[in-house]
XYZ file of C-alpha atoms in Angstrom:
633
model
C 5.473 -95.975 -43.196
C 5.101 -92.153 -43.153
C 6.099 -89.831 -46.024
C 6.806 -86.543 -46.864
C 8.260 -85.385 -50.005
C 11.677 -85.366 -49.484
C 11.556 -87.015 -46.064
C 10.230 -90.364 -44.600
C 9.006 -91.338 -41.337
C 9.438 -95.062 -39.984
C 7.124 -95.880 -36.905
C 9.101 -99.123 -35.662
C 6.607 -100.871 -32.847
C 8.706 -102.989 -30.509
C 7.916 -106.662 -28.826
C 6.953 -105.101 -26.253
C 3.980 -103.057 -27.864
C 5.945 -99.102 -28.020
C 6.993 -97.769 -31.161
C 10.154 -96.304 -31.875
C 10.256 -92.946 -34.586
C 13.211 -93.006 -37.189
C 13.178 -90.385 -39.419
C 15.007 -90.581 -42.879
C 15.977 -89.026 -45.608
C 14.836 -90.509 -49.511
C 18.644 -91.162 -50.234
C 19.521 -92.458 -47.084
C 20.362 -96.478 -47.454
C 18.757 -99.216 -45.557
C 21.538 -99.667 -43.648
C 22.251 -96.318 -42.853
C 18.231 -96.776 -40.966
C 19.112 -99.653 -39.187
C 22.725 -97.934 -37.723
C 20.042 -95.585 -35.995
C 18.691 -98.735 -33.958
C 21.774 -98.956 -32.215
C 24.231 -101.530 -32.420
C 23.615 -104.964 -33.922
C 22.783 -103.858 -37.038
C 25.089 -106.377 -39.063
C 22.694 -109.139 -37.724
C 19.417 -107.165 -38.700
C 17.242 -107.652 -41.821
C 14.662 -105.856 -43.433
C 12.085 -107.753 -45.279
C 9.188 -106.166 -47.237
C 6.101 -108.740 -48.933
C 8.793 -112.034 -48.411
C 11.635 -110.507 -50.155
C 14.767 -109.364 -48.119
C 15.504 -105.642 -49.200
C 19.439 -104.954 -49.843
C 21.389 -103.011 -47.545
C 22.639 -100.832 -50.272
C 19.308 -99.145 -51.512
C 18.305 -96.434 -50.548
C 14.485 -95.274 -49.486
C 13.850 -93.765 -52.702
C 14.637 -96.436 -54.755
C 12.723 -99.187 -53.313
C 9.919 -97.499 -54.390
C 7.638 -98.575 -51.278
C 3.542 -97.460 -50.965
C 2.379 -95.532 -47.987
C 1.702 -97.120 -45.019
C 3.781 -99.960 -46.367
C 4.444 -102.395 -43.320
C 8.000 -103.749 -42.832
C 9.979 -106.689 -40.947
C 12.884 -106.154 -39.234
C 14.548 -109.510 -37.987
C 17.460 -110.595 -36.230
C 19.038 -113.780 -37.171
C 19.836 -116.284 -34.206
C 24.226 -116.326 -33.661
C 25.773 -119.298 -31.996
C 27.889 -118.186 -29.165
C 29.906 -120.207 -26.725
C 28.292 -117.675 -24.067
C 24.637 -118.566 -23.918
C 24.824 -117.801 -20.329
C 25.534 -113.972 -21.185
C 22.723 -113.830 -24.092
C 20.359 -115.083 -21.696
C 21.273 -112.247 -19.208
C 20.840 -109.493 -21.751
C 17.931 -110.745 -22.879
C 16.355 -110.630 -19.096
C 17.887 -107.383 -18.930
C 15.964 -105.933 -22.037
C 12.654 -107.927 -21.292
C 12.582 -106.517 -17.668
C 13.023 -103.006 -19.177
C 10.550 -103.264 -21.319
C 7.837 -104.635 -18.100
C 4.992 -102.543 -17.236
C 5.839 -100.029 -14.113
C 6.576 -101.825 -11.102
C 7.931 -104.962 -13.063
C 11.583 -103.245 -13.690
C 12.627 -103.843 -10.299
C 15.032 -106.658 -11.450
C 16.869 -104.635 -13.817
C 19.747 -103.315 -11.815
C 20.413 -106.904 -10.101
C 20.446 -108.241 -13.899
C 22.875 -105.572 -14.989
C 25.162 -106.399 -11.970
C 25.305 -110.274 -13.017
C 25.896 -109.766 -16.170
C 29.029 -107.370 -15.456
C 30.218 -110.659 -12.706
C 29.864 -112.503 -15.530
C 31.839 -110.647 -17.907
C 34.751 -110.094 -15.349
C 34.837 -113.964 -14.918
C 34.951 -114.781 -18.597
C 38.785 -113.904 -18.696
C 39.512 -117.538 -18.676
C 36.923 -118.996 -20.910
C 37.203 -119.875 -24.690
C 36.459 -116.349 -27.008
C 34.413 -116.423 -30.423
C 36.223 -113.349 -31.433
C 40.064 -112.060 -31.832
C 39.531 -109.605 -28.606
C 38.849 -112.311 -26.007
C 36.078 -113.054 -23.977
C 35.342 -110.181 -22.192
C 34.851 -108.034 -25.634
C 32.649 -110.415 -26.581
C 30.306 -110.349 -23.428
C 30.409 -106.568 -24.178
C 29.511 -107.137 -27.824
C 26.369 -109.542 -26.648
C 25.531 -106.623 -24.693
C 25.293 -104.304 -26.933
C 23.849 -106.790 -29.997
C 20.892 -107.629 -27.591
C 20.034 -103.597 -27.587
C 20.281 -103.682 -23.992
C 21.736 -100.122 -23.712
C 18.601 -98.884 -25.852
C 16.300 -100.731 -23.477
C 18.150 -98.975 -20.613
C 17.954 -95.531 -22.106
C 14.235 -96.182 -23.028
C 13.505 -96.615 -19.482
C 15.067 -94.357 -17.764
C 13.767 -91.348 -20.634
C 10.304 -92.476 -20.446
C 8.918 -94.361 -17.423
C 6.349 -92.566 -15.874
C 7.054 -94.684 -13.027
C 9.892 -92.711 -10.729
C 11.427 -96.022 -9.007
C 11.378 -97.615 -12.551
C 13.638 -94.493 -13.353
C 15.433 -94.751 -10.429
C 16.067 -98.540 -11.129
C 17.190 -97.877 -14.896
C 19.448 -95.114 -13.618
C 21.080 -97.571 -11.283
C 21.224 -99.994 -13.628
C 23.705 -97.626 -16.234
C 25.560 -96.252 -13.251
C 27.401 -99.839 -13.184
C 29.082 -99.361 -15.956
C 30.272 -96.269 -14.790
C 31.843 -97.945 -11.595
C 33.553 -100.398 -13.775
C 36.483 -97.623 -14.351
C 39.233 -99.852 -13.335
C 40.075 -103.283 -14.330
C 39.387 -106.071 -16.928
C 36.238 -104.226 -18.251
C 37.344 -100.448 -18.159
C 38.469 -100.167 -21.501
C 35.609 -102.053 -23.828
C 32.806 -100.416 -21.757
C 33.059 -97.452 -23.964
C 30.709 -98.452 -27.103
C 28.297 -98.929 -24.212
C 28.508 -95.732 -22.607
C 28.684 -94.197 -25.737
C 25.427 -95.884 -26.890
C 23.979 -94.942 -23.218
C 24.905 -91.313 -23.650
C 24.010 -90.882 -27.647
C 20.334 -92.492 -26.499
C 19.778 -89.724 -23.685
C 21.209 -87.042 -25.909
C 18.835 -88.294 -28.941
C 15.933 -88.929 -26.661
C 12.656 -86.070 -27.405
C 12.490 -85.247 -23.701
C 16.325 -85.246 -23.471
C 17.310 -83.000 -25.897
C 16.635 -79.887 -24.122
C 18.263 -80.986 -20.930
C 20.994 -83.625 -21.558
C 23.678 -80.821 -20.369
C 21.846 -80.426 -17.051
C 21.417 -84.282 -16.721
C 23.534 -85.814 -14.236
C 23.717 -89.398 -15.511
C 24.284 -87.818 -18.573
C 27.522 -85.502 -17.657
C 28.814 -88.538 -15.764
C 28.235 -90.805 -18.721
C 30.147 -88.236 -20.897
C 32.884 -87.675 -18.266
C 33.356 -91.663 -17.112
C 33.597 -92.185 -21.792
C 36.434 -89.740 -21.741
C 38.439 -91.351 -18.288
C 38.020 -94.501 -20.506
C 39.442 -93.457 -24.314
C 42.173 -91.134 -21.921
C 43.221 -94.595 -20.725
C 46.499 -95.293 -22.207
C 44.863 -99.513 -22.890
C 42.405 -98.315 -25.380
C 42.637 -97.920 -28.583
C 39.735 -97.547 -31.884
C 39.163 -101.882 -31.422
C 37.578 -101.305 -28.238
C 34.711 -99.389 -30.202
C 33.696 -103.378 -30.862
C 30.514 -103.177 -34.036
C 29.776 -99.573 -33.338
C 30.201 -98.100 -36.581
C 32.580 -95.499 -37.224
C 29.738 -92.906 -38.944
C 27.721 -93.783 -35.700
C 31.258 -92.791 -33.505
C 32.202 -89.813 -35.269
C 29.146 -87.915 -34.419
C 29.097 -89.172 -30.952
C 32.620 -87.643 -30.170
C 31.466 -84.360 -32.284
C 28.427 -83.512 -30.180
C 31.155 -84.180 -27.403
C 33.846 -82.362 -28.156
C 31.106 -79.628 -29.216
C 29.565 -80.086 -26.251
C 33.139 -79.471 -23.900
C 33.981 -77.124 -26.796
C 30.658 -74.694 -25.802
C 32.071 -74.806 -22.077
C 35.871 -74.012 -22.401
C 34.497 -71.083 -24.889
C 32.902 -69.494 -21.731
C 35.478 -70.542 -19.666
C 37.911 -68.088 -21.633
C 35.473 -65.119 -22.464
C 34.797 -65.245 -18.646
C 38.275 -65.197 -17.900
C 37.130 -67.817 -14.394
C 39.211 -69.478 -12.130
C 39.880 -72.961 -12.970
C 37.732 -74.239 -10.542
C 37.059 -78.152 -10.533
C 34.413 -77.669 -13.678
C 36.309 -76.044 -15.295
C 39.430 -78.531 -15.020
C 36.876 -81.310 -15.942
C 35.478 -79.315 -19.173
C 38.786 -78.659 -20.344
C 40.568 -82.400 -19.892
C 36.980 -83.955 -21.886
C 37.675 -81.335 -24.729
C 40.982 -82.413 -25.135
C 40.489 -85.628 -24.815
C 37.047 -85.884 -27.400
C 38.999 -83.688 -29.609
C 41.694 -85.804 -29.709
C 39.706 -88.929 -30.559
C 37.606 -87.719 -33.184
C 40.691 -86.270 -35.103
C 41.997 -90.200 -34.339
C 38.420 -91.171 -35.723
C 38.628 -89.220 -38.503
C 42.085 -90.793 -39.958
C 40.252 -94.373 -39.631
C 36.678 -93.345 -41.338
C 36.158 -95.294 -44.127
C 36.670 -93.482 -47.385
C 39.269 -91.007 -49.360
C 37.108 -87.768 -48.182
C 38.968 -85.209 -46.056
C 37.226 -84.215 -42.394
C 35.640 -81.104 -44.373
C 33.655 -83.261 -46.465
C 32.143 -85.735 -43.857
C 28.838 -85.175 -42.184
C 29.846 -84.455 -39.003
C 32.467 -82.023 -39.742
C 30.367 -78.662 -40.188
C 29.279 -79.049 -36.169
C 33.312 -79.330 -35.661
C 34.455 -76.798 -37.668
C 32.031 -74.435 -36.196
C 33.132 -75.178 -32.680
C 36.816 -74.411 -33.788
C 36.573 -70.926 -35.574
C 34.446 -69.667 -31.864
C 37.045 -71.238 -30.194
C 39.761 -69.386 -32.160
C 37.262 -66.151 -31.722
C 37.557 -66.419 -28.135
C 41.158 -67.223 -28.016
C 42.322 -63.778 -30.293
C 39.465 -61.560 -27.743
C 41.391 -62.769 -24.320
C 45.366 -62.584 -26.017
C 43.850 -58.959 -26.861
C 42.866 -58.325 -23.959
C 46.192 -59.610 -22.120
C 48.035 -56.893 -24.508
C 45.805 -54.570 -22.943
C 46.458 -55.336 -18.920
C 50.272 -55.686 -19.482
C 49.658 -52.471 -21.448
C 48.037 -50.571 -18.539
C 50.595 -52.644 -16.048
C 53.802 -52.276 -17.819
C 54.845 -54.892 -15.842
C 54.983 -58.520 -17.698
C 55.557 -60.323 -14.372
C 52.240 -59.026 -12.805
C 50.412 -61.007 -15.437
C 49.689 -64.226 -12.718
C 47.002 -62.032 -11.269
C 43.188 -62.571 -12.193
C 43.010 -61.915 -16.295
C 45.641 -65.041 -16.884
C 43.346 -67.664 -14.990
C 42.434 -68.705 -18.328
C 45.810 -69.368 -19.664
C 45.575 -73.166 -19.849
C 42.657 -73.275 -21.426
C 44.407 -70.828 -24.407
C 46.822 -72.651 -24.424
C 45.101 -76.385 -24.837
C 43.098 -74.845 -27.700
C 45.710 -73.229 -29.585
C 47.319 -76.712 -29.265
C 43.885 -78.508 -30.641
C 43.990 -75.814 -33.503
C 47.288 -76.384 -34.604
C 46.374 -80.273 -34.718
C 43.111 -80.123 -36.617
C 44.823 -77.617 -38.952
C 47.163 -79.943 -40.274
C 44.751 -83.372 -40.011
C 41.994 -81.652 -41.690
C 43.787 -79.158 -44.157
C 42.687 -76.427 -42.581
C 45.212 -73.374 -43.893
C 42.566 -70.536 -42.660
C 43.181 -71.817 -38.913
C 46.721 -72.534 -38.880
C 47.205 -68.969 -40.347
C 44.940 -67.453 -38.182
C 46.537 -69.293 -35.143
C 49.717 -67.724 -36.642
C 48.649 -64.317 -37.249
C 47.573 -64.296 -33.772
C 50.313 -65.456 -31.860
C 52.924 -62.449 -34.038
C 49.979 -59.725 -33.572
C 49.848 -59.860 -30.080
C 53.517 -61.196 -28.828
C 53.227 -59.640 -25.502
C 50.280 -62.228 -24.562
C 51.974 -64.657 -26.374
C 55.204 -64.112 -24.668
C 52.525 -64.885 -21.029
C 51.397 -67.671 -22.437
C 54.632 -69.478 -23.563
C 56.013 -68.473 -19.879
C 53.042 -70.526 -18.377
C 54.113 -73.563 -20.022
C 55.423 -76.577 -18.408
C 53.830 -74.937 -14.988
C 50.763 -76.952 -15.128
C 49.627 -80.019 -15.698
C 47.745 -78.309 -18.768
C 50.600 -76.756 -20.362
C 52.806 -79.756 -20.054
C 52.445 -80.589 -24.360
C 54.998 -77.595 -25.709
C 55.656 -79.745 -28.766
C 53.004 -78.104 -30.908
C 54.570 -74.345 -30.859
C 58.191 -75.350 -31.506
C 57.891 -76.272 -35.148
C 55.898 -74.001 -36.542
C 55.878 -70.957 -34.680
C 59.086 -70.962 -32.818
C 60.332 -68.199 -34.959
C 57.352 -65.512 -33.517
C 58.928 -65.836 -29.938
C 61.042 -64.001 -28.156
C 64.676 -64.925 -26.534
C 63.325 -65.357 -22.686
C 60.297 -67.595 -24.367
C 62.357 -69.341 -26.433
C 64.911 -70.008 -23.465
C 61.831 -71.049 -21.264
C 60.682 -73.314 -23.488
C 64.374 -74.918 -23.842
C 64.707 -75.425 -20.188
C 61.146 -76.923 -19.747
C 61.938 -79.651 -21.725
C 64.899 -80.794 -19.759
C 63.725 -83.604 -17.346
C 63.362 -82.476 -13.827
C 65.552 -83.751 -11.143
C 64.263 -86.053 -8.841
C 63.089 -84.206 -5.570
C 63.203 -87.836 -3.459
C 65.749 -89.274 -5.575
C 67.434 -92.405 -3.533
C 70.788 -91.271 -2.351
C 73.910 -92.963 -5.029
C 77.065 -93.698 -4.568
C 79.483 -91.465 -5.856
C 81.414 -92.218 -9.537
C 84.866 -92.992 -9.524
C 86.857 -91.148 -11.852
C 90.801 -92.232 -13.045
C 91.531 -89.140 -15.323
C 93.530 -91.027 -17.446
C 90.596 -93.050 -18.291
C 87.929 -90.408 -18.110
C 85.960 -90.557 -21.174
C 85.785 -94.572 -20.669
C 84.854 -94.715 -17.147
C 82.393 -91.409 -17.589
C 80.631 -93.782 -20.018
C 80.844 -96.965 -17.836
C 78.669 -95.439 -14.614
C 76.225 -93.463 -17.282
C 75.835 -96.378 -19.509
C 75.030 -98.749 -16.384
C 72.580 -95.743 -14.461
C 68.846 -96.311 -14.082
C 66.336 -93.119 -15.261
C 65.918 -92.866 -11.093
C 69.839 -92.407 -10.571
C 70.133 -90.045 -13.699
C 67.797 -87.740 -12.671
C 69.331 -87.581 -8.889
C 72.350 -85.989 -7.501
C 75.485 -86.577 -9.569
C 78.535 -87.013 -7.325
C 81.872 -87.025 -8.561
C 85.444 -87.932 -7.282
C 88.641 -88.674 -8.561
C 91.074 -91.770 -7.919
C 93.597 -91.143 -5.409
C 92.295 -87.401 -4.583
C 90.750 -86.472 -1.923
C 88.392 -83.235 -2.944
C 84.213 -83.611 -3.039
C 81.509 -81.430 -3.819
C 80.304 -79.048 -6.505
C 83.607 -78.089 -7.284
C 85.163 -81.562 -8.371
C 81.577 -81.736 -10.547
C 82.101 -78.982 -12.189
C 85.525 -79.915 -13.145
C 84.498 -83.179 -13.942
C 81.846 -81.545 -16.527
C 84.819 -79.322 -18.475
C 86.822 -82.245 -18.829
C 84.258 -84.466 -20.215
C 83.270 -81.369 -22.467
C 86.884 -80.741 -24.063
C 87.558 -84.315 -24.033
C 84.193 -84.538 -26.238
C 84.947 -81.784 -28.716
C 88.937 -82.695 -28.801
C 89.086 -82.422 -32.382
C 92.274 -85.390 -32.615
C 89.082 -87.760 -31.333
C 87.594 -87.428 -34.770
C 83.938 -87.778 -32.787
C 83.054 -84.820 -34.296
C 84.204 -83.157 -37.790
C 84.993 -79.398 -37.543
C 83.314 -77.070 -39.616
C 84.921 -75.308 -41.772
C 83.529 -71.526 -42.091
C 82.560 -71.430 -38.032
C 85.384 -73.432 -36.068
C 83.789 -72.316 -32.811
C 81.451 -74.916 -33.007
C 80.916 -78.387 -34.436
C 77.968 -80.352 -35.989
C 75.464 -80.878 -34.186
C 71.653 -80.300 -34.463
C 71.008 -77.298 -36.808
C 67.539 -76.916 -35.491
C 68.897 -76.287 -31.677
C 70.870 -73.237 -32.333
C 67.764 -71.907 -34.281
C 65.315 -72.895 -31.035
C 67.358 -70.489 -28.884
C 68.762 -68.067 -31.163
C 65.991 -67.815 -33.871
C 66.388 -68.704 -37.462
C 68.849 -65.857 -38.708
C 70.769 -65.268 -35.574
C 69.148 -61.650 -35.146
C 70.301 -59.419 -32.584
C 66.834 -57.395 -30.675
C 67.309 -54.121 -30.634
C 64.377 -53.172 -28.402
C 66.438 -55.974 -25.583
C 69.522 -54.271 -26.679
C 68.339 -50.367 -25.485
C 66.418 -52.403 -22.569
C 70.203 -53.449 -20.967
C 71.720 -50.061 -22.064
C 72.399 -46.801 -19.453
C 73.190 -43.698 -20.183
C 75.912 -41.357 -18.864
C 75.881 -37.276 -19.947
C 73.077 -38.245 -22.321
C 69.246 -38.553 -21.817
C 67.236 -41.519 -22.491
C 64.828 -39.025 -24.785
C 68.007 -37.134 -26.354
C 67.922 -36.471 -29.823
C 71.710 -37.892 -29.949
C 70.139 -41.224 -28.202
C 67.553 -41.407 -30.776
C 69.536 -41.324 -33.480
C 71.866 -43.543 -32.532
C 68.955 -46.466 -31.853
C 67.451 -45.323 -35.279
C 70.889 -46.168 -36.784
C 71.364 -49.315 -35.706
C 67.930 -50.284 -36.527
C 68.502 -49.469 -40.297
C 71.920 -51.573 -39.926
C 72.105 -55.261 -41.183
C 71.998 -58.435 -38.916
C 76.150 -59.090 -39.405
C 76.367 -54.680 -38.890
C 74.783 -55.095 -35.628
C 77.104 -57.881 -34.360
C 80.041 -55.905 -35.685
C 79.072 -52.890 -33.641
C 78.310 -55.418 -30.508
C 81.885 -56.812 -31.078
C 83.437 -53.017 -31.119
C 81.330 -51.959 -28.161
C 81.718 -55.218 -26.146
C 83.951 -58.010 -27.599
C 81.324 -60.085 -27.618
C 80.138 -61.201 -31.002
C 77.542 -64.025 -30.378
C 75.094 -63.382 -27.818
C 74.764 -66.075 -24.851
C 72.059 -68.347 -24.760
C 69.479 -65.950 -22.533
C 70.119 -62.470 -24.773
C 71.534 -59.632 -23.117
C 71.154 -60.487 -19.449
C 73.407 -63.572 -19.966
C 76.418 -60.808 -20.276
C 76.732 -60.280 -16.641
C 76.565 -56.130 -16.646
C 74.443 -53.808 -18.808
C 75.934 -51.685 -21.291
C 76.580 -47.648 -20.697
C 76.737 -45.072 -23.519
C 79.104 -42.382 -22.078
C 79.310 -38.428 -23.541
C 82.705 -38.076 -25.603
C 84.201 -34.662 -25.038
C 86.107 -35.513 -28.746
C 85.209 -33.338 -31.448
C 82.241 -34.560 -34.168
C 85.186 -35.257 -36.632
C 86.303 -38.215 -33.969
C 84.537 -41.756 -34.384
C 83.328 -43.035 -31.311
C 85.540 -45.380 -29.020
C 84.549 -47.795 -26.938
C 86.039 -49.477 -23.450
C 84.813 -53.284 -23.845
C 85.995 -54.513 -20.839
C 83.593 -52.610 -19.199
C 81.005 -52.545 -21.804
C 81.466 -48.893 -22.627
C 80.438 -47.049 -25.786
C 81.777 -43.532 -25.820
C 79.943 -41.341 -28.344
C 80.608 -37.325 -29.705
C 77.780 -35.569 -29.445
C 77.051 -35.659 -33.189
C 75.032 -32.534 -34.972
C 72.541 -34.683 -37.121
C 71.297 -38.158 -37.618
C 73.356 -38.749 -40.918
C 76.898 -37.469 -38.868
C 75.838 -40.340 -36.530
C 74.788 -42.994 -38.947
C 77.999 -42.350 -41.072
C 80.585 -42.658 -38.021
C 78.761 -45.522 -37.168
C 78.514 -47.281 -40.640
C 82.477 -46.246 -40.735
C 83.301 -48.016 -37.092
C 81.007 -51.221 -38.573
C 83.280 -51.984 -41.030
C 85.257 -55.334 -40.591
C 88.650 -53.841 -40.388
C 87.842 -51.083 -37.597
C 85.149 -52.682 -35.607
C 87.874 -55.397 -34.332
C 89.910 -52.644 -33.460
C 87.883 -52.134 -30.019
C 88.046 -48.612 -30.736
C 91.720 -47.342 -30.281
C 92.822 -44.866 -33.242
């Protein structure tokens, strides 16, 4: 044993005469040492002159000479699967053959996986079943390591080649009984290559290794796993796995966005294993052991780091979207080249907003924030990209937090996205038969009775004893089920008292499409607005849009209800109203208030002399008592 002050170095020589470096640190415990063995370490001891050292001390406090010689043992386990510890065993002693012995390795690796598929039926030693705990003797024999060893450092190429096959079995095994508890052993294969000296440098460019990563992330994606499939790896030993992955993925999908690329095949594969790692480690980090927060665990700093360049990247491309719609002026041009990075923006901002809230992270989910309201017109892209791709399917995240920052088309988009789709090969239904003196009841009876498939195909609609088909008898169909709904004598809904155009229902849905206070845009307002004897860039025209900016939320509905008789807005803003609004030139005198003509959505204004003659008429046509009178004095 090897020290330095402050550091130790532990030269473990194996059976089969190599030695193994561990380095250490003076508080690190015993059994934080034997976790970096690999797995099996609950059935490893460490003796030192006869005496059994405890698993709670650390280096330092043992007190141990230099050059002091230790024993690591394993004690025997009785298993009702010798047949499986015998094959690991052969598989680590022919790994660790001289060069040109290792020949047997990938047949060994193969039998023991037809093994392990086979033991579905036998008797299990463990609450998981027999084919978790062929998986476990796997991993307790240190199989994987023996693997790794030889395929890092076999001067022998066809010993490489054979080790290489060997691991590529388990990546085969992505479908059926063994899928799902394979991934402590990929993730002990990968975390060897990654930790090995002449891997470090080049475990991004290894194949075996990529595939290792990629096949680990197919097999936590898989909707069968879950944290029990991680078998005796330890959940220290996990978490740092899945950070250098999601670091790793992170790195990638950084350059992806900076680069603004295509989202070539890579690039699709970069950004599903950073979602996917990301995902798991947050999972990861509510089971670790212990009261600490993410911030405060060892692996976290890596994480965090990953997370602020990701956010970096994320505010430089939104900036420069602002700046190509700038130069465009023309929001629906944004599909061309700069926006090919969209679903990568918008997975991260997604991962943000989650590790901001599991980890406590207020500087992130106010960043995130501050982002999204400083540059709304890339925002406003991004939201409209949602639900288009099988990236941008998750819209959950924005809606409860942020909601408020979008605009009306954005807020309507995201609405309609999360209405199921209708069936495009829906099986053809019969029609439902409608007696409209029973309509709510038999309504009910065909929905009640429907299967998802028939929901989401056409509806068809008739009526007892009529004749008439079609959209048109739908339609009809739809009213009367609506006002037989909201009858208030059905008592299915209670009325509310200070709005009685509406009932109860979901506060939070008006808010979704309308926005928390009900605000009318002005800039959507003078978007929908022509002019007639005035100029767009008139003084009158500019004083008129500066007064109704200074005017209150329930001012501006009043003058939309004297202009229009329309009071509340439809769903999608202004273009919902069916014709855009005119100013017209009054010939009246400046001591006339203006008038309006709502049926044709007419505002006709004096040509007023200064900005307070125009923002006093219109702060005298606001009030209650004139503004219903649609303008006739």
């Amino acid at each position: 044993m090897g020290m330095a002050p402050g550091a130790v170095q532990l030269l473990l020589r194996n059976i089969d005469s190599r030695t193994t470096v561990v380095q250490a640190e003076l508080d690190d415990t015993v059994e934080s040492v034997l976790e970096r063995l690999g797995n099996g370490k609950a059935n490893l001891r460490v003796e030192y002159a006869g005496r059994c050292l405890p698993l709670d001390a650390t280096i330092g406090e043992l007190g141990l000479p230099r050059d002091a010689t230790l024993h690591v043992n394993s004690r025997l386990l009785s298993t009702p699967h010798p047949d499986a510890w015998n094959l690991a065993e052969q598989v680590v002693a022919a790994a660790g053959q001289q060069p040109g012995s290792a020949a047997s390795v990938d047949e060994l690796v193969w039998n023991f996986l037809n093994v392990a598929r086979a033991a579905r039926e036998r008797r299990s030693a463990g609450p998981l079943g027999p084919v978790a705990d062929h998986v476990s003797i796997f991993l307790r024999s240190g199989a994987p390591g023996a693997l790794a060893q030889l395929y890092l450092y076999s001067q022998d190429e066809s010993c490489r080649a054979e080790a290489e096959r060997a691991i590529r079995r388990f990546l085969t095994e992505q479908s059926g009984v063994l899928k799902v508890w394979t991934a402590p052993v990929l993730l002990e294969l990968s975390g060897s290559i990654a930790n090995g000296t002449e891997a470090r440098q080049r475990r991004v460019d290894d194949p075996l290794y990529a595939d290792l990563r990629r096949a680990l992330a197919d097999v936590i994606a898989d909707p069968e796993w879950n944290p029990a499939c991680w078998l005796d790896a330890s959940l220290k030993l996990v978490a740092e796995q899945l950070t250098r992955f999601a670091v790793e993925t992170a790195s990638a999908v950084t350059e992806q966005i900076t680069g603004a690329y295509l989202m070539l095949a890579a690039g699709k594969r970069n950004l599903a294993e950073f979602r996917t790692f990301s995902a798991a480690l947050r999972r990861q980090a509510r089971l670790d052991a212990g009261d600490a927060p993410p911030r405060l665990r060892p692996w976290w700093a890596a994480m965090y780091e990953a997370l602020v360049s990701l956010l970096r990247s994320v505010i430089e491309y939104m900036a420069m979207i602002d700046a190509f719609l700038l130069r465009r002026k023309d929001a629906a041009s944004s599909s061309s080249g700069c926006t090919a990075s969209l679903p990568c923006v918008w997975v991260v901002l997604a991962e943000l907003d989650a590790w901001s809230g599991v980890a406590d992270l207020p500087e992130i989910r106010n960043a995130v924030r501050a982002t999204l309201a400083v540059h709304a017109a890339a925002t406003g892209v991004l939201v409209l990209s949602a639900g288009t791709t099988e990236w941008c399917q998750d819209i959950g995240w924005i809606i409860p937090r942020h909601r408020d920052l979008l605009d009306l088309e954005s807020r309507r988009h995201l609405a309609m996205t999360m209405l199921p789709k209708l069936a495009a090969a829906a099986p053809d239904t019969a029609p439902m038969l409608i007696d409209r003196s029973r309509l709510l009841a038999d309504s009910f009876g065909y929905i009640a009775h429907a299967t998802p498939e028939e929901l989401c195909s056409e509806l068809k609609v008739e009526f007892t004893n009529e004749m008439a088909t079609g959209p048109g008898v739908r339609r009809e169909w739809f009213c009367m089920v609506f006002q037989a709904l909201f009858d208030p004598s059905q008592v299915l809904f209670s009325a509310c008292p200070s709005d009685r155009r509406r009932f109860f229902v979901n506060p939070n849905f008006n808010q979704m499409l309308a926005g928390i206070n009900d605000t009318i845009d002005v800039k959507e307002w003078k978007a929908h607005t022509d002019y007639h004897g005035y100029r767009r860039k008139s003084h009158r025209v500019e004083w008129f849009w500066k007064a109704v900016e200074a005017m209150t939320v329930e001012q501006r509905r009043r003058l939309l209800f004297f202009w229009t008789s329309v009071e509340y807005l439809p769903f999608d803003g202004f273009s919902g109203l069916g014709s855009r609004l005119s100013i017209f030139r009054s010939h009246n005198s400046c001591d006339h208030l203006p008038t309006s003509g709502t049926c044709f959505y007419q505002l006709h204004l004096p040509a007023y002399t200064s900005y307070n003659m125009m923002q006093g008429r219109l702060q005298m046509i606001v009030q209650e008592h004139v503004s219903s009178s649609f303008g006739k004095s």
